[in-house]
XYZ file of C-alpha atoms in Angstrom:
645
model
C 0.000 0.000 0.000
C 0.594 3.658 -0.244
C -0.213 7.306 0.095
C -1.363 8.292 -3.265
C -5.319 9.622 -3.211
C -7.232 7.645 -5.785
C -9.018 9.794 -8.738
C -11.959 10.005 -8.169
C -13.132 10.170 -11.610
C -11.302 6.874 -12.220
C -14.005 4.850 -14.657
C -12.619 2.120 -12.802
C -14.150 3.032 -9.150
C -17.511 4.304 -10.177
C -19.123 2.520 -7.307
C -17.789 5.184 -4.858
C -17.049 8.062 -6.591
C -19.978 9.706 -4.843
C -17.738 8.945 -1.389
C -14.349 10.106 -2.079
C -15.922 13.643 -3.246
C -17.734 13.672 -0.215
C -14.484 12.535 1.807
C -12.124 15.535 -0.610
C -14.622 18.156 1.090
C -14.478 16.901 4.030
C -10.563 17.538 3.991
C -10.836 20.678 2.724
C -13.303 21.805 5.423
C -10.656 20.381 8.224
C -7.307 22.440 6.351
C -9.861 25.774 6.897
C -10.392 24.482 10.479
C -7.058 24.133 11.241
C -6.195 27.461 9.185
C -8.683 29.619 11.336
C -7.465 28.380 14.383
C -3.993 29.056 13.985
C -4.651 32.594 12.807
C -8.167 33.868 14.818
C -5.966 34.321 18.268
C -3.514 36.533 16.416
C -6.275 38.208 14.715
C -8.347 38.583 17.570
C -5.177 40.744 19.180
C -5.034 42.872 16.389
C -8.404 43.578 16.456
C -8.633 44.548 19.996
C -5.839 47.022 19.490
C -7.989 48.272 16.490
C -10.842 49.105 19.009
C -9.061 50.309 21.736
C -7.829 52.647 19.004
C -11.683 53.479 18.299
C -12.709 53.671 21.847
C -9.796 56.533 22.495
C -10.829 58.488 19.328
C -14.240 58.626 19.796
C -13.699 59.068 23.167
C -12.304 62.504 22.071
C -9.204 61.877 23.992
C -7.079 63.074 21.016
C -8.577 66.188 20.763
C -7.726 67.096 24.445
C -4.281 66.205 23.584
C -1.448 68.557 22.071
C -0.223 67.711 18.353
C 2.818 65.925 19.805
C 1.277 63.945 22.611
C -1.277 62.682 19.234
C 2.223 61.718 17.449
C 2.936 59.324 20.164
C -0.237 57.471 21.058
C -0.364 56.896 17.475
C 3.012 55.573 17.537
C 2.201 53.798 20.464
C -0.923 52.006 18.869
C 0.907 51.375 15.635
C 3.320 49.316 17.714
C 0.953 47.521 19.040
C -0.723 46.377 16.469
C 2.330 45.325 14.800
C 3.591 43.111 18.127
C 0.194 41.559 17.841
C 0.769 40.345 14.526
C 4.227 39.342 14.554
C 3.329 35.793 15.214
C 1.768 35.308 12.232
C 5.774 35.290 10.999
C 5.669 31.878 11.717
C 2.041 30.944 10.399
C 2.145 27.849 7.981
C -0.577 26.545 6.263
C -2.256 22.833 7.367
C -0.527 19.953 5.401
C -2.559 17.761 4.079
C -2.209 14.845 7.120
C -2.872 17.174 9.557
C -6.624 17.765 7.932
C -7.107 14.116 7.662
C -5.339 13.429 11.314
C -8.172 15.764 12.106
C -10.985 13.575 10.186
C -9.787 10.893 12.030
C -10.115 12.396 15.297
C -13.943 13.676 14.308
C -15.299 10.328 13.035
C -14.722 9.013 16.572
C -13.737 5.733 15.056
C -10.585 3.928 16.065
C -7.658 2.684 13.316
C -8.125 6.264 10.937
C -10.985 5.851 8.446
C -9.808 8.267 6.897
C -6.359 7.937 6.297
C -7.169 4.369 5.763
C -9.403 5.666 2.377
C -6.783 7.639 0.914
C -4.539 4.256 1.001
C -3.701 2.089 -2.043
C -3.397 -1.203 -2.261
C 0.324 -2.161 -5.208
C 0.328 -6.462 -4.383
C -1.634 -8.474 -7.138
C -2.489 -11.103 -4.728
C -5.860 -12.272 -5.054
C -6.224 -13.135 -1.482
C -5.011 -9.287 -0.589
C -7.043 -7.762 -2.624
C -10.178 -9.143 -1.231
C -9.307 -8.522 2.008
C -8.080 -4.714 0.723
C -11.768 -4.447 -0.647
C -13.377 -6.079 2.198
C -11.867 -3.585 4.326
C -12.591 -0.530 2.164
C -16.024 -1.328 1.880
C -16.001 -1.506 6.133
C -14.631 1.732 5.985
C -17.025 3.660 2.809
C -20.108 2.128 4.964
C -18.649 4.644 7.860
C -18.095 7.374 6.174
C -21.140 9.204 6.947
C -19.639 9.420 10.758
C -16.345 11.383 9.313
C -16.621 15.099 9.639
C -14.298 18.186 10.428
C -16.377 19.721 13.489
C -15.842 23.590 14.212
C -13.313 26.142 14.658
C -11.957 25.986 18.096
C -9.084 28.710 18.444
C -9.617 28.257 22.317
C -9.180 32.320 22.717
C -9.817 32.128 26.751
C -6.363 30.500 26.470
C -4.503 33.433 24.640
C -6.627 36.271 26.763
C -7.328 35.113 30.169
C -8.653 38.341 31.200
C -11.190 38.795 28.884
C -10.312 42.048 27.098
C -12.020 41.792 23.988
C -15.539 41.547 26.130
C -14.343 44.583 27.589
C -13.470 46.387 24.429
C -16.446 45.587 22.866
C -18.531 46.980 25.699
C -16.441 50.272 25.468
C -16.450 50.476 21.181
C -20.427 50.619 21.565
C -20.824 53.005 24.247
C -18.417 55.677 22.349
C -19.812 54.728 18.901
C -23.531 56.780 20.207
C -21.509 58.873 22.879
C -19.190 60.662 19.691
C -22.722 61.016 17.429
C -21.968 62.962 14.517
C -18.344 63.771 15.525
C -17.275 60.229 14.695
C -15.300 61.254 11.547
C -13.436 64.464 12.827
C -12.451 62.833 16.617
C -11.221 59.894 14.496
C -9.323 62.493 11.981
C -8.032 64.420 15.351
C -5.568 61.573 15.743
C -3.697 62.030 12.440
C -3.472 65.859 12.976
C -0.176 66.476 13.726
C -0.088 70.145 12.870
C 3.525 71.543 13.556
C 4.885 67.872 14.653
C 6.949 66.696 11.760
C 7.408 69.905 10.108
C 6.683 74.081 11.700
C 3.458 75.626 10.880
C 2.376 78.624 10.836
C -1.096 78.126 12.502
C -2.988 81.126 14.019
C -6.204 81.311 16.103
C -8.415 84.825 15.649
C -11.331 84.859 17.827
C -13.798 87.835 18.774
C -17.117 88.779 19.888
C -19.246 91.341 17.738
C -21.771 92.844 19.449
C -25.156 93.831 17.320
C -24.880 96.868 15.009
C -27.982 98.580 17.159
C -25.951 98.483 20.553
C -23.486 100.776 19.258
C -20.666 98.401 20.904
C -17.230 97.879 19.608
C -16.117 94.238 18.616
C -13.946 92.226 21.644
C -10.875 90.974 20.718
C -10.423 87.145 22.255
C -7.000 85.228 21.566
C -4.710 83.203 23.736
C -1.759 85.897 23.097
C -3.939 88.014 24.288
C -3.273 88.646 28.331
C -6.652 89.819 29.020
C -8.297 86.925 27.273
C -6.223 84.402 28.616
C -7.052 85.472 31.629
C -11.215 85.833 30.978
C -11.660 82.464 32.495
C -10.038 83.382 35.759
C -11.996 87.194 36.090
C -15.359 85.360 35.517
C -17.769 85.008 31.971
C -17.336 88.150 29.689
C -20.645 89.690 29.321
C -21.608 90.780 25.879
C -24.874 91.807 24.396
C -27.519 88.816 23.832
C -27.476 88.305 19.779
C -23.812 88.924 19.927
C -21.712 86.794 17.201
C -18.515 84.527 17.970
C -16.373 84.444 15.408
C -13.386 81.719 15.571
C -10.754 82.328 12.569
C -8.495 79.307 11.966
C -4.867 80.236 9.380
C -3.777 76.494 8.867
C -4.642 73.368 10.118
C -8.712 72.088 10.965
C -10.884 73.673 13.175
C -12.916 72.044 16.258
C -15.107 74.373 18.231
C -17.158 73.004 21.234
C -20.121 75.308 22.616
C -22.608 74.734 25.296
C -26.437 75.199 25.060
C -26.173 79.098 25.464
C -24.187 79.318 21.992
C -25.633 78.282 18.134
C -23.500 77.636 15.254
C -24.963 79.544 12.444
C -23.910 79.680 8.644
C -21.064 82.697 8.152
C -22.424 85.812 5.806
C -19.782 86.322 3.802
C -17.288 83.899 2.788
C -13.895 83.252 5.044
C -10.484 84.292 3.168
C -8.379 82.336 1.367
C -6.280 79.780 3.690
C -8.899 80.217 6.284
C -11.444 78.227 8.325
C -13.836 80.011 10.139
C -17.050 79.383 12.280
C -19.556 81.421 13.489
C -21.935 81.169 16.959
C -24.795 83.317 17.805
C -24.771 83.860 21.829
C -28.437 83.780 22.779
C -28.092 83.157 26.305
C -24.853 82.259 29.324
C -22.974 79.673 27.578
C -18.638 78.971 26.759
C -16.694 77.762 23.974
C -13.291 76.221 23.408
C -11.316 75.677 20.786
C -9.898 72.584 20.686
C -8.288 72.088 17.158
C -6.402 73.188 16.764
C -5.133 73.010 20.347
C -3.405 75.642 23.015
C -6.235 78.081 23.143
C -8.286 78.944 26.826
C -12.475 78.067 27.056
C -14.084 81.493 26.765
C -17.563 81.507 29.297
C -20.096 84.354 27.963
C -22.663 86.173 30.206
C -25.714 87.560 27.528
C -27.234 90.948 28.681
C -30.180 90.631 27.582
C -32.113 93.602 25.159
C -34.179 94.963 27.941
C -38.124 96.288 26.862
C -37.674 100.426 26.034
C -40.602 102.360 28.072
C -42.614 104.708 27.374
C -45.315 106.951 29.283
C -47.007 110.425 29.103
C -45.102 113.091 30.046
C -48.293 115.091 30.413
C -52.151 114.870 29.835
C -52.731 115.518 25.938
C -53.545 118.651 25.105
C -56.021 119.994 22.021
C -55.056 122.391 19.727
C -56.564 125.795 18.388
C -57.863 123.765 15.210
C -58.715 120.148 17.038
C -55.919 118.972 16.643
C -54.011 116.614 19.492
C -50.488 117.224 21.349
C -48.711 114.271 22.761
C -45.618 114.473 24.933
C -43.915 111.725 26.008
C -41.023 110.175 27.361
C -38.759 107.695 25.999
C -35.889 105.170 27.605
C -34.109 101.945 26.324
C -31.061 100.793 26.571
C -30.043 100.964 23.406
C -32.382 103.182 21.645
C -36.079 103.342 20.400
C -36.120 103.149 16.294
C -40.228 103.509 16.566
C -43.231 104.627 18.472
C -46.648 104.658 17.852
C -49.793 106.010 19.024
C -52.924 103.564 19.189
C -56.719 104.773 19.999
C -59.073 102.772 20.769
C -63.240 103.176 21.395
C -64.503 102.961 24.986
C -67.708 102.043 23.751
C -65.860 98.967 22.255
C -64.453 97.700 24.846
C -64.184 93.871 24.706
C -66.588 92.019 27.185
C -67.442 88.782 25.612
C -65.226 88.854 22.487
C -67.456 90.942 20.486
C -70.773 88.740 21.293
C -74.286 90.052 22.361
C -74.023 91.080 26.356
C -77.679 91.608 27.428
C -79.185 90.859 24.676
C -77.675 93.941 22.419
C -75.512 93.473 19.652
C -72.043 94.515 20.055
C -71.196 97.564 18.172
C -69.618 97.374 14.374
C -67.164 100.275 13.765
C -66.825 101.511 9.943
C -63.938 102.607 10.085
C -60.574 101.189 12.100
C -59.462 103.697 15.249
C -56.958 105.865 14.132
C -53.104 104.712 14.955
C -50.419 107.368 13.907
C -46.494 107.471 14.532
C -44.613 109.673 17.071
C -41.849 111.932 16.271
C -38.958 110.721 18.329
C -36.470 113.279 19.821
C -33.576 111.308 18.316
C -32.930 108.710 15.494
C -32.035 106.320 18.373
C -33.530 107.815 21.375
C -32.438 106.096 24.540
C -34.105 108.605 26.663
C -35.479 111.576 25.850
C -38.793 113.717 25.588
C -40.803 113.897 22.289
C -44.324 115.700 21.169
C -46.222 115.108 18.818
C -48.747 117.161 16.950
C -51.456 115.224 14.846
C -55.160 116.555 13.655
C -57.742 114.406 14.098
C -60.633 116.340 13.525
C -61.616 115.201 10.367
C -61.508 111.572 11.764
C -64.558 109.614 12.323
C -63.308 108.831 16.158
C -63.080 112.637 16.721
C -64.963 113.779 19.604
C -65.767 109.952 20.804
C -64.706 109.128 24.209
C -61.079 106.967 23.845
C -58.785 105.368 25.149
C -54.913 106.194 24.427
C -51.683 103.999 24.296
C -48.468 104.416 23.737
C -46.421 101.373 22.337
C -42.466 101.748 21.286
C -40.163 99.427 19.656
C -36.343 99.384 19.674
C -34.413 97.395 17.226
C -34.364 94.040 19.069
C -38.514 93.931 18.408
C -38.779 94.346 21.866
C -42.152 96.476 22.428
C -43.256 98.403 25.028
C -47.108 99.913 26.098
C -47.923 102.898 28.164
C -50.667 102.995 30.631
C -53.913 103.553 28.936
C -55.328 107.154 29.128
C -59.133 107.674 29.001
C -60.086 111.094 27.294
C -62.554 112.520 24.635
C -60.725 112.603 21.081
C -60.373 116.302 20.189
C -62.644 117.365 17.280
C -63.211 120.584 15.203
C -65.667 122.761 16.849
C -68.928 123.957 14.823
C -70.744 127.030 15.382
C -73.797 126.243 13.043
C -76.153 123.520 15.062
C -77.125 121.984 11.762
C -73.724 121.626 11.746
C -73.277 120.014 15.065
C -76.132 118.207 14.863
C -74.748 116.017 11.549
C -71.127 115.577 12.959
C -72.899 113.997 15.784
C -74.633 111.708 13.694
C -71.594 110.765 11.792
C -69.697 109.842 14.525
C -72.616 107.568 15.885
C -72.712 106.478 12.070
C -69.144 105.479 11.781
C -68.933 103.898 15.482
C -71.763 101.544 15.004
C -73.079 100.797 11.669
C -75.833 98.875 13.339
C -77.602 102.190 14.791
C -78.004 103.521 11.115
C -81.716 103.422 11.627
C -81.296 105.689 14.562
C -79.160 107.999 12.386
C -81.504 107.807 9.499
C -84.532 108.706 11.931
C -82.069 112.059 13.349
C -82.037 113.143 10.203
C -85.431 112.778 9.100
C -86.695 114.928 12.630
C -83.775 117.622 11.073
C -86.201 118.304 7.540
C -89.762 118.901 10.263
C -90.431 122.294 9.240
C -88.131 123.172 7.565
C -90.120 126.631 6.777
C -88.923 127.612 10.511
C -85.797 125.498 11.219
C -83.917 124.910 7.348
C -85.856 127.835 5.457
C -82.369 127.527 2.637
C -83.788 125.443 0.336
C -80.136 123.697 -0.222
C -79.825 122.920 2.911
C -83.137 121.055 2.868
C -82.033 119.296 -0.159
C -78.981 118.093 0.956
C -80.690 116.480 4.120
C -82.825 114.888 1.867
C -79.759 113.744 -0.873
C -78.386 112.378 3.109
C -81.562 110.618 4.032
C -81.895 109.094 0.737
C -77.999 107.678 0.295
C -78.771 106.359 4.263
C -81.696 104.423 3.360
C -80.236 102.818 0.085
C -77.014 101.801 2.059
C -76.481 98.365 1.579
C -72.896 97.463 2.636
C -70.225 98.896 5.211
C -68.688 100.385 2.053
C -72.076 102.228 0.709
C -72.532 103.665 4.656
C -68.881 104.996 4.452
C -69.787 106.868 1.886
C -73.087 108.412 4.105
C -69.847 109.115 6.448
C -68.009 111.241 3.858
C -71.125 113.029 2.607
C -71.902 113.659 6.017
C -68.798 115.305 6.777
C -68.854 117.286 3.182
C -72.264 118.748 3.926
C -71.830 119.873 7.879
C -68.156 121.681 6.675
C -69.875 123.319 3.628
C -72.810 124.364 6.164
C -70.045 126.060 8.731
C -67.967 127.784 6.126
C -70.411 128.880 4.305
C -69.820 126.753 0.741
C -66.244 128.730 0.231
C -63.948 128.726 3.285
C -64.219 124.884 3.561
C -62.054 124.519 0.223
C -60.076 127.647 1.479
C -59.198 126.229 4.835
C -58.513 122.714 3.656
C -55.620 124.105 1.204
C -54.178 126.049 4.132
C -54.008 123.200 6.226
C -52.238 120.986 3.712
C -49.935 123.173 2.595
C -48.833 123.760 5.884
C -48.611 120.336 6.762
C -46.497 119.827 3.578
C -44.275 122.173 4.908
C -43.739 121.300 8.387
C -43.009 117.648 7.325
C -40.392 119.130 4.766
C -38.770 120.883 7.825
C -38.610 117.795 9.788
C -37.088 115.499 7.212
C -34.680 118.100 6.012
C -35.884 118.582 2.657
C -33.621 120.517 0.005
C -33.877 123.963 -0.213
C -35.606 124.072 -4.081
C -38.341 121.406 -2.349
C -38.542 124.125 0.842
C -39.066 127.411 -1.542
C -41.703 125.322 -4.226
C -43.702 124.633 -0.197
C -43.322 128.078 0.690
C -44.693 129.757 -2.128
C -47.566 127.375 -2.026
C -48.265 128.426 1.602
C -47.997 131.938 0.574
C -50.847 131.288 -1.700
C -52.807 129.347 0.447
C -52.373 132.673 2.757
C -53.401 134.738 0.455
C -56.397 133.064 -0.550
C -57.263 133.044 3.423
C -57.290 136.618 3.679
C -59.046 137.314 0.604
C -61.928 134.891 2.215
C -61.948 136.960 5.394
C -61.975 140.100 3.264
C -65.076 138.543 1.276
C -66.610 137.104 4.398
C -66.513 140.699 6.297
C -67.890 142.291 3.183
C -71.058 140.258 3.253
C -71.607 141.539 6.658
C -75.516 142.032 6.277
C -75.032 145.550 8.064
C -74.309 146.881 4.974
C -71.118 147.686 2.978
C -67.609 146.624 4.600
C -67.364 147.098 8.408
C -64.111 148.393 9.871
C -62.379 145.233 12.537
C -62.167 145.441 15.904
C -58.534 146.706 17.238
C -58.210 142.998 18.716
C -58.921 141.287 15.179
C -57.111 143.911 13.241
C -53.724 142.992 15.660
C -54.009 139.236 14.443
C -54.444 140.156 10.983
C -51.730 142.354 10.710
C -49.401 139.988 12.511
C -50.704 136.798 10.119
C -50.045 138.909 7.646
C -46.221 139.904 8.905
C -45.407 136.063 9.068
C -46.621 135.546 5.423
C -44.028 137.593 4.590
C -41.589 135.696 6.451
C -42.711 132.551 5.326
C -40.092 131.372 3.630
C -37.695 131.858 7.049
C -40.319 129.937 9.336
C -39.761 127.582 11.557
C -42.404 124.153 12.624
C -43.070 126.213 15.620
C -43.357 129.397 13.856
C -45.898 127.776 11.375
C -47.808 126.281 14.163
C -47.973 130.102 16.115
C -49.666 131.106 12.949
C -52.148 128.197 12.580
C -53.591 129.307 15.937
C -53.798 132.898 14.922
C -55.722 132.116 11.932
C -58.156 130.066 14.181
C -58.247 132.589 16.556
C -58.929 135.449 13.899
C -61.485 133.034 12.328
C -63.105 132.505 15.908
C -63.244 136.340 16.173
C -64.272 136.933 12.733
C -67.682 134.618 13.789
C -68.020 136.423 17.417
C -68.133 139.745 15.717
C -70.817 139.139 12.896
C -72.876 137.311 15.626
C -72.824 140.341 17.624
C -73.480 142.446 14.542
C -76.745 140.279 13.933
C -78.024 140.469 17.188
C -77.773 144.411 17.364
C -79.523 144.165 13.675
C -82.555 141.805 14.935
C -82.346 144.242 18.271
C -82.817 147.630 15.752
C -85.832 145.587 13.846
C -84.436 145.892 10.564
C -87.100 143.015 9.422
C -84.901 143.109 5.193
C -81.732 142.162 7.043
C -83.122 139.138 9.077
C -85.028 137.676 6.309
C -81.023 138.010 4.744
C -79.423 136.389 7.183
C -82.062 133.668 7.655
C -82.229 133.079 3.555
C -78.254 132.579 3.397
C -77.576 130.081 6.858
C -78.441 126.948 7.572
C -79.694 126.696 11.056
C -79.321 128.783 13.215
């Protein structure tokens, strides 16, 4: 007999070729065996070393290390690993007798079955070869029982200890404990910055404040004594909103913030060269700079943008024409960039959230309550004292019992709201009670569109008689024009209009048709000019305003003129000294016009409504001395030309 393996695909052993390929992978299962037994213990080393390599990195021990401590527990690991696989120097590969030593040892059957298959039989004896095939067929019957069992590289033998468990346990904890710094505290390792060759790597850090506070920007770096020192002396305090900017020349950049500080995408791109980050400090918090390494942890106290105030200075005061003064006082830190006035309707006050309360129907407004802006002392005012002149006596609210508030903004959007004032919105006094009587009715009109019945009845009692009480047959008609437009008002929109007409008719009643056009041009040529003078308009804008106001003037005086003409007394009647004063004096700043300053204009807006106030007084004296005298021609005059009385 000897060693030689039979062929299997020898035409002459058919029988068992089914066997021997079932024996050949048998022995190649046993030579992998054997293989991964010899090398898994040698592996198994290397692999530990591999994750106590992870558990450091992720651990972020590198990153708390200098650039040439890094070197050297690399170093350190590298050699490691190598010592752990310098055994497999003297790996071999399983010989062929070893797998089927091992085959032998699996089948659990005595004299090798499987060496004995792999035998050959070289004698021609008859007598041997039966026995020879006798015996093989013995052995093929027990083949079923050969097999190469599992690995076994018996590691409790090579680490007694138990490291790997231990290693393991670590790797997993770290792997969710890093999170999405995985990559850069495993990259942290191989930055050596400065190590094998110099660098020139710089760190620029500072703080800048928002553009609104008016601060300068605060220089942190470690070279820097009084940085170095910041987390000694306590957290820095710098404005809430302030930016961190950290300015890396040369090598990566790590930045680790607490919960007080946000990483937020830079506005403008870094230079060339550079890496920088940028953190918005909302609230107490620190960074530290970690990569690259050497610099201090900065801690940051946030002021926070404190709420500006804002209150009367004094009750509001009316104005010769209705108008309303406002003076107030402003404070904020930093500075107010807005204020505003809000008024609101008493008789709207909320009870219910607009829903019946006893059984009546909350009032519907036409019109929203009037909200204007203030004039602040300052383009930033952090305290100071402002007024504010605004006419509201054209406005639907006017003469309506209010309520006032003050609300101011600085550039943070934090607001502030004065106490609420209760007071009776200013409103342009009427002599004629026709007048009077459809202002009031507006203003019920425009404050509750669900009373326009009740409006629509006022006006209908206004046209009973109107032989004694409207004897001017336009005035008549234009109650009736009112009454009708009322009564066909369909939507909020159609009973604005009533509103307007309203208004139109009562001013044409007081000024008598002409003044009403006279007096409105004034007005807003004055109040073209005064804004001009508060916004510093050029001087070609200023002298086009000022000859418009000198024409607006004019045409005011030539009304007066007219208006004292018509005196029913007869021809022109001479002023009183009083009246003459004013006109002479409205007259004198006409001329100067073009000099005038807001307060000067404003001096001469109350003149004219005091000389128009006078004007009134004296041809309501005149007509009472007339009726007095009997002079029946001139009362049926004045009676024909006025509405009302």
């Amino acid at each position: 007999m000897n060693g030689v393996t039979p062929d299997p695909s020898d035409p002459t052993r058919d029988s068992d070729a089914l066997s021997r390929l079932k024996l050949a992978q048998a022995l190649d299962r046993a030579i992998y065996a054997i293989a991964w037994e010899r090398a898994w213990p040698h592996l198994a080393r290397l692999l530990t070393v591999v994750g106590l390599f992870l558990v450091v990195s992720w651990a972020g021990l590198w990153l708390a290390l200098p650039f040439i401590a890094r070197a050297i527990g690399l170093f350190i690991f590298a050699g490691i690993a190598i010592a752990a696989l310098l055994p497999l120097i003297r790996y071999r590969w399983p010989s062929r007798e070893e797998a089927l030593g091992r085959l032998d040892r699996g089948s659990g059957i005595r004299h090798r079955p499987a060496t004995t298959l792999t035998d050959t039989l070289s004698s021609q004896d008859p007598v041997a070869q039966a026995l020879w095939q006798a015996q093989r067929e013995r052995t093929l019957a027990s083949l079923k029982r050969i097999r190469a069992g599992l690995p076994h590289p018996r590691l409790a033998l090579h680490d007694p200890w138990a490291l790997r468990a231990l290693v393991m346990v670590l790797l997993v904890a770290t792997f969710f404990a890093a999170g999405d710094e995985r990559a850069m505290r495993l990259g942290a390792a191989f930055d050596w910055n400065g190590v094998l060759a110099p660098a020139n790597v710089r760190v620029d850090a500072w703080v800048t404040p928002p553009l609104y506070t008016g601060k300068p920007p605060i220089i942190l770096s470690a070279a820097n004594k009084e940085a170095a020192a910041l987390p000694a002396a306590g957290p820095l305090a710098v404005p809430a909103g302030s930016t961190l900017i950290v300015r890396s020349s040369g090598g990566a950049l790590d930045v680790v913030v607490s919960s007080g500080l946000k990483e937020v995408a830079p506005t403008e791109a870094a230079p060339k060269g550079t890496n920088e980050k940028h953190f918005t400090i909302t609230a107490d918090g620190t960074a530290h700079v970690r990569a690259p390494s050497g610099q201090p942890q900065w801690a940051f106290a946030a002021t926070p943008d404190r709420a500006p105030t804002i209150s009367l200075a004094k009750d509001p005061e009316r104005q010769a024409r209705g108008g309303l003064q406002l003076s107030y006082k402003i404070e904020d830190d930093y500075g107010v960039t807005g204020a505003e006035a809000h008024i609101a309707s008493r008789a709207n006050d909320a009870k219910d959230g607009g829903k019946e309360t006893d059984g009546k129907t909350a009032a519907r407004p036409l019109f929203e309550p009037p909200k204007f802006p203030l004039v602040l002392p300052n383009a930033r005012t952090r305290n100071g004292v402002g007024q504010t002149v605004k006419d509201l006596s054209e406005d639907p609210y006017a003469g309506a019992d209010v309520t006032l508030t003050l609300t101011a903004k600085d550039e943070a959007g934090n607001e502030a709201r004065s106490e609420p004032f209760n007071m009776r919105l200013p409103e342009r006094l009427f002599t004629n009670s026709l007048a009077r009587a459809l202002i009031e009715q507006r203003r019920i009109l425009a404050l509750d569109a669900n009373k326009n019945s009740d409006v629509y009845t006022a006006l209908d009692a206004l046209m009973i008689a109107p032989e004694l009480f409207t004897p001017d047959a336009g005035c008549y008609l234009g109650l009736r024009s009112l009454a009708t437009q009322l009564e066909a008002a369909r939507t909020d929109d159609a009973l604005r209009n009533v509103v307007a007409s309203m208004w139109a008719f009562a001013t044409t009643i007081e000024d008598d048709g002409v003044a009403g056009s006279v007096n409105a041009a004034l007005r807003s040529a004055q109040d073209a000019l005064k804004a001009a003078l508060d916004r510093g308009a050029s001087e070609d804008e200023l002298k086009v305003l000022t000859q418009k106001l000198r024409e607006a003037m004019a045409g005011k005086v030539r009304d007066l003129a007219r208006r004292a003409e018509q005196n029913p007394l007869g021809p022109r009647q001479p002023f009183p000294a009083e009246v003459q004063l004013i006109l002479d004096k409205a007259i004198e700043l006409r001329q100067k016009t073009q000099h005038a300053t807001a307060e000067q204009l404003a001096e001469l807006a109350q003149q004219q409504d005091a000389l128009r106030e006078q004007l009134q007084a004296y041809r309501k004296s005149a007509n009472n001395r007339a009726n007095k005298a009997g002079d029946d021609k001139t009362n049926q005059f004045t009676r024909d030309r006025k509405c009302g009385s």
